[in-house]
GROMACS .gro file of C-alpha atoms in nm:
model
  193
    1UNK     CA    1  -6.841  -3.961  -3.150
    2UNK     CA    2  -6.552  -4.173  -3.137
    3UNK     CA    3  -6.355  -3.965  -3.456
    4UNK     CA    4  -6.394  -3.640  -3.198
    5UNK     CA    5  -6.226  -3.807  -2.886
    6UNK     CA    6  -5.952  -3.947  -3.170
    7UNK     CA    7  -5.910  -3.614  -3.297
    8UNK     CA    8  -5.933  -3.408  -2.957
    9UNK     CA    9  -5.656  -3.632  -2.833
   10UNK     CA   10  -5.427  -3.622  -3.127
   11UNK     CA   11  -5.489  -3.198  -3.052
   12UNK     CA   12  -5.382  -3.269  -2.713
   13UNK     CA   13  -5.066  -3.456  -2.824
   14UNK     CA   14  -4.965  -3.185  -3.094
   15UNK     CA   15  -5.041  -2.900  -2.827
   16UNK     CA   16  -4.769  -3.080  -2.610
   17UNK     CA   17  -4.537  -3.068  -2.954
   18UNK     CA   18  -4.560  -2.695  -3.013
   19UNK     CA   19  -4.457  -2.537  -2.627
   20UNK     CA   20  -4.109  -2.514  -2.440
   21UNK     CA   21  -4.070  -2.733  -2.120
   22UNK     CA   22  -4.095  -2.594  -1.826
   23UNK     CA   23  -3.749  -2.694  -1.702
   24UNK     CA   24  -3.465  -2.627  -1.961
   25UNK     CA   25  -3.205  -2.633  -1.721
   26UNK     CA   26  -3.188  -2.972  -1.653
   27UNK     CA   27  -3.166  -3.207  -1.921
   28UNK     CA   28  -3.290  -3.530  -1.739
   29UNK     CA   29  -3.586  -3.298  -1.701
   30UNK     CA   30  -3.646  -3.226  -2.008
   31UNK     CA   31  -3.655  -3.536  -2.158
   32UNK     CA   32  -3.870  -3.651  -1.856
   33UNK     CA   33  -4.099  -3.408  -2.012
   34UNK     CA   34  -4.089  -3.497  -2.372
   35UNK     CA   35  -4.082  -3.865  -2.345
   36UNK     CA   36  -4.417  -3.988  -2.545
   37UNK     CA   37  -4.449  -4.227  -2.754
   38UNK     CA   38  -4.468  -3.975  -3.103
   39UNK     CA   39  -4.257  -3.738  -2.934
   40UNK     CA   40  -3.959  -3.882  -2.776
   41UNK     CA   41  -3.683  -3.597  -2.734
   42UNK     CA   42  -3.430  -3.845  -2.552
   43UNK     CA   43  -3.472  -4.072  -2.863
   44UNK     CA   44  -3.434  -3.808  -3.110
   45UNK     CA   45  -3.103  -3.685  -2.932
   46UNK     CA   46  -2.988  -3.995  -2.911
   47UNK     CA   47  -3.058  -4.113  -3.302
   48UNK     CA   48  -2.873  -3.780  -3.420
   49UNK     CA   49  -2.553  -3.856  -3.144
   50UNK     CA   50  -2.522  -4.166  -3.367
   51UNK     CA   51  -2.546  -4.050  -3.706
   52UNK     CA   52  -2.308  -3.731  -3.651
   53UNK     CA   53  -2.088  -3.840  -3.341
   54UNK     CA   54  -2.197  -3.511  -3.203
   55UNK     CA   55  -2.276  -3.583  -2.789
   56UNK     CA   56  -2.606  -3.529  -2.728
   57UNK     CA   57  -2.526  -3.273  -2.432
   58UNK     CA   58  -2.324  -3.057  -2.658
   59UNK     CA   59  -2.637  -3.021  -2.906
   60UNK     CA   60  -2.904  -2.992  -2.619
   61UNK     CA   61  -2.681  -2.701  -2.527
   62UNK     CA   62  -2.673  -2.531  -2.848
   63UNK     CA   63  -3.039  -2.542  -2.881
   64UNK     CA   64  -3.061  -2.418  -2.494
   65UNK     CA   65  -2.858  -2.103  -2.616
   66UNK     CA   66  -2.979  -2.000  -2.906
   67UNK     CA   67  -3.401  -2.071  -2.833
   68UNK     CA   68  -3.436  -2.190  -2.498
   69UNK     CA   69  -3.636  -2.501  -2.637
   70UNK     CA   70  -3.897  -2.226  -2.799
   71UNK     CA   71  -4.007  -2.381  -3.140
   72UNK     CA   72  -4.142  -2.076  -3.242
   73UNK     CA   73  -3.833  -1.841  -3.137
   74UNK     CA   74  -3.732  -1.517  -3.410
   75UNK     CA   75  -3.480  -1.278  -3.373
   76UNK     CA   76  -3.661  -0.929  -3.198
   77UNK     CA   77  -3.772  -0.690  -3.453
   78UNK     CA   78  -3.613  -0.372  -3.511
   79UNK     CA   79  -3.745  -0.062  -3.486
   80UNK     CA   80  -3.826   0.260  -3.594
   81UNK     CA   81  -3.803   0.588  -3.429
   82UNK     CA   82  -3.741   0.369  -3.117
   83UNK     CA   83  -4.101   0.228  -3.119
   84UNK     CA   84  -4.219   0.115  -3.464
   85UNK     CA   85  -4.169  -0.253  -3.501
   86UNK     CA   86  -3.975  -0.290  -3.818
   87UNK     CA   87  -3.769  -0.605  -4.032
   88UNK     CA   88  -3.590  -0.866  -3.796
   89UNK     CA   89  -3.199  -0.869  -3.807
   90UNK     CA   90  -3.214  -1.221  -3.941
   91UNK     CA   91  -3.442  -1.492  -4.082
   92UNK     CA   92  -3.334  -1.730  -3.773
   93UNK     CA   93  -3.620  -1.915  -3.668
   94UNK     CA   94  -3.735  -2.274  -3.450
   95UNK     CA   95  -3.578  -2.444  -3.167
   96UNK     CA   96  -3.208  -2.436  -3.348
   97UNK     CA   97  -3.270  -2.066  -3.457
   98UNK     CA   98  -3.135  -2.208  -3.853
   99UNK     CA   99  -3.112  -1.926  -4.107
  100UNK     CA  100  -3.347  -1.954  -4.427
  101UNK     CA  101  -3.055  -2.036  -4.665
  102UNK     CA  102  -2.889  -2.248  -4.410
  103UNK     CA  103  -3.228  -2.453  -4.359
  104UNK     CA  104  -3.266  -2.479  -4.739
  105UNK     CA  105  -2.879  -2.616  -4.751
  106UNK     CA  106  -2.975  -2.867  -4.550
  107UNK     CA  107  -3.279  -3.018  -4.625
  108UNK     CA  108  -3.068  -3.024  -4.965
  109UNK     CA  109  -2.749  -3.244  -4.850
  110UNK     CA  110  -2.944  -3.458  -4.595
  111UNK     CA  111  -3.292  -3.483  -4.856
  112UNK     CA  112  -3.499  -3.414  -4.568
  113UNK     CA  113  -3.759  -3.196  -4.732
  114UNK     CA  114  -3.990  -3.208  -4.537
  115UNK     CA  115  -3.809  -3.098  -4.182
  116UNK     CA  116  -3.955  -2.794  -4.006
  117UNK     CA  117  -3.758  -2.603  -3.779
  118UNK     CA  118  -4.051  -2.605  -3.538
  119UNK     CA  119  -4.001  -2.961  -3.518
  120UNK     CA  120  -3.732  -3.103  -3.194
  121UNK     CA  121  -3.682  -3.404  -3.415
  122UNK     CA  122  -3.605  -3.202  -3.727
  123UNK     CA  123  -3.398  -2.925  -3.503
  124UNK     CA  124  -3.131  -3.133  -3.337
  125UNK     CA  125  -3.078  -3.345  -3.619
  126UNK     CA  126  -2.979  -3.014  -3.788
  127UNK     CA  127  -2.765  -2.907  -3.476
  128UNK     CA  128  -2.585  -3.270  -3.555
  129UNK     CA  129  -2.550  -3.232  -3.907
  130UNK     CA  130  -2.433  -2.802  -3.818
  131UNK     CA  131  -2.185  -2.918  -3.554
  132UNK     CA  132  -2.074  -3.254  -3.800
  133UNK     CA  133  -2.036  -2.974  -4.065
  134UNK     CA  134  -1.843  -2.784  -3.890
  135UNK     CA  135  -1.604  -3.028  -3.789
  136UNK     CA  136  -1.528  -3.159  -4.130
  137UNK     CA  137  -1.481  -2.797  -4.250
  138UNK     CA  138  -1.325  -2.607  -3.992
  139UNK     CA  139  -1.149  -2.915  -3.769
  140UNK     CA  140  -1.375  -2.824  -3.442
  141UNK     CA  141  -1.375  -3.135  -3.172
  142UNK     CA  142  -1.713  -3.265  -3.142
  143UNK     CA  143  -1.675  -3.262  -2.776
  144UNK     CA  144  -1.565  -2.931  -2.838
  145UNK     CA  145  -1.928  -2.701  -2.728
  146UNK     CA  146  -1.702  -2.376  -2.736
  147UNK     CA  147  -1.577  -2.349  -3.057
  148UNK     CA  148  -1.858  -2.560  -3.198
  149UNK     CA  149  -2.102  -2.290  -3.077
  150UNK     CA  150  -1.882  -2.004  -3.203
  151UNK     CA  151  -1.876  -2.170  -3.592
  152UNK     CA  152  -2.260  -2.247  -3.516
  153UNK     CA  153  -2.339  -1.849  -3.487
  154UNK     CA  154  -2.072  -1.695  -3.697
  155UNK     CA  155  -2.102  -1.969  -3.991
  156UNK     CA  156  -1.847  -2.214  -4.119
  157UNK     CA  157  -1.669  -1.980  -4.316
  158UNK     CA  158  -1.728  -1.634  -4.050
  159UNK     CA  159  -1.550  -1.870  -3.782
  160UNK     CA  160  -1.247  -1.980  -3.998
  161UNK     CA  161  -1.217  -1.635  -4.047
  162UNK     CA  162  -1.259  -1.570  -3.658
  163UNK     CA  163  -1.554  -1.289  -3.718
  164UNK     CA  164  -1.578  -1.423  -3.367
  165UNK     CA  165  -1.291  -1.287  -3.209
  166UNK     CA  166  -1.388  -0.940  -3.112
  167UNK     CA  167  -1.711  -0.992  -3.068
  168UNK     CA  168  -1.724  -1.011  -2.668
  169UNK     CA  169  -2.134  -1.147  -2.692
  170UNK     CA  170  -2.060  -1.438  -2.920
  171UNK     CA  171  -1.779  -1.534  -2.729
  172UNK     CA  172  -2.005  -1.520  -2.369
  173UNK     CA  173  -2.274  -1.687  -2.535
  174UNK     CA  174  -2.010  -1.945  -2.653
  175UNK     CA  175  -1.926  -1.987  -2.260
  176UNK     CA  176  -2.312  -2.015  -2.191
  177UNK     CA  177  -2.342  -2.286  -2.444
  178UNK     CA  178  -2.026  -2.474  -2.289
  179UNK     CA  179  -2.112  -2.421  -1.957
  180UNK     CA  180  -2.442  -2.586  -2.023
  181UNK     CA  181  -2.336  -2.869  -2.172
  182UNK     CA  182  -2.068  -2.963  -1.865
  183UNK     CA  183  -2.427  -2.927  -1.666
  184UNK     CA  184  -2.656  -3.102  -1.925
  185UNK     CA  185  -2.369  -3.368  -1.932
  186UNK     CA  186  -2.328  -3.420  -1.537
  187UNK     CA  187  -2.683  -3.436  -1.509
  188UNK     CA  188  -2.742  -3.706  -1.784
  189UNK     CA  189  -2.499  -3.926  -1.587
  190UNK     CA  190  -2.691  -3.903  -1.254
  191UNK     CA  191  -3.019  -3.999  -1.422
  192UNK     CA  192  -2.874  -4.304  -1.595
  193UNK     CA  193  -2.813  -4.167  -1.961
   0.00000   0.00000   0.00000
């Protein structure tokens, strides 16, 4: 009897892994949310801040634009004739939306093979190591959410060779991702972060 109560709670706790909070907007919310003991988003942020430099705003922004904290988010499929659902547009997937060969690249550099992008812990450790990536290649600030953002979407090498610029979407999503952070940022202050 005791193994099911043991095992019906550790379903509970998972359950609580695998869904979006309810408030995204506010990051003192959110990690109000996800503050357990085996899943600990504040802690996670904060471990990857240290071991990239990359301000824990600026990453809980990136992951805000690109899945809105969905660990299960995919690019819409395409379709056919206008109503046959057909191939995605990309192999993005999890709460930092990573491409397949992107993922791969770095579970390869950091040796975490096991990381899921399903996983918060796994995800913004990869936003750090993205954004700490990008500012070793391509010289991006890593208080810099803009132009982080922008090398984020259009790769290391699509934003040194500004793919970016006349693409009006990237760009507001770029503006989305800043804006958020400023907020994310602000709000962290009030609630002691």
């Amino acid at each position: 009897m005791r193994s099911v109560f043991v095992a019906l709670f550790l379903l509970i706790v998972l359950a609580g892994c695998a869904t979006a909070p309810s408030q995204i907007t506010n990051a003192c919310a959110i990690f109000e949310q996800r503050n357990g003991m085996f899943n600990n988003w504040r802690k996670d942020a904060e471990a990857a801040q240290r071991e990239f430099g990359v301000p824990v705003p600026v990453m809980m922004a990136t992951i805000y634009t690109e899945s809105s904290f969905q660990p299960y988010a995919r690019p819409p499929r395409t379709k056919i004739l206008g109503f046959i659902p057909w191939k995605r547009k990309s192999t993005a997937y999890g709460y930092a939306q990573a491409l397949d060969g992107t993922w791969d690249r770095y579970r390869r550099e950091t040796g975490r093979w096991g990381a899921s992008r399903t996983d918060f812990t796994d995800a913004i450790h990869f936003v750090g190591w993205y954004h700490s990536t990008s500012n070793r290649q391509n010289g991006i600030a890593l208080n810099d959410p803009y132009n982080l953002y922008l090398a984020y979407y259009s790769g290391h090498g699509g934003y040194a060779n500004g793919v970016w610029r006349n693409n009006t979407a990237i760009q507001k999503a770029a503006r989305r991702s800043a804006n958020m952070a400023i907020r994310y940022e602000a709000q962290l202050r009030q609630c002691g972060y």
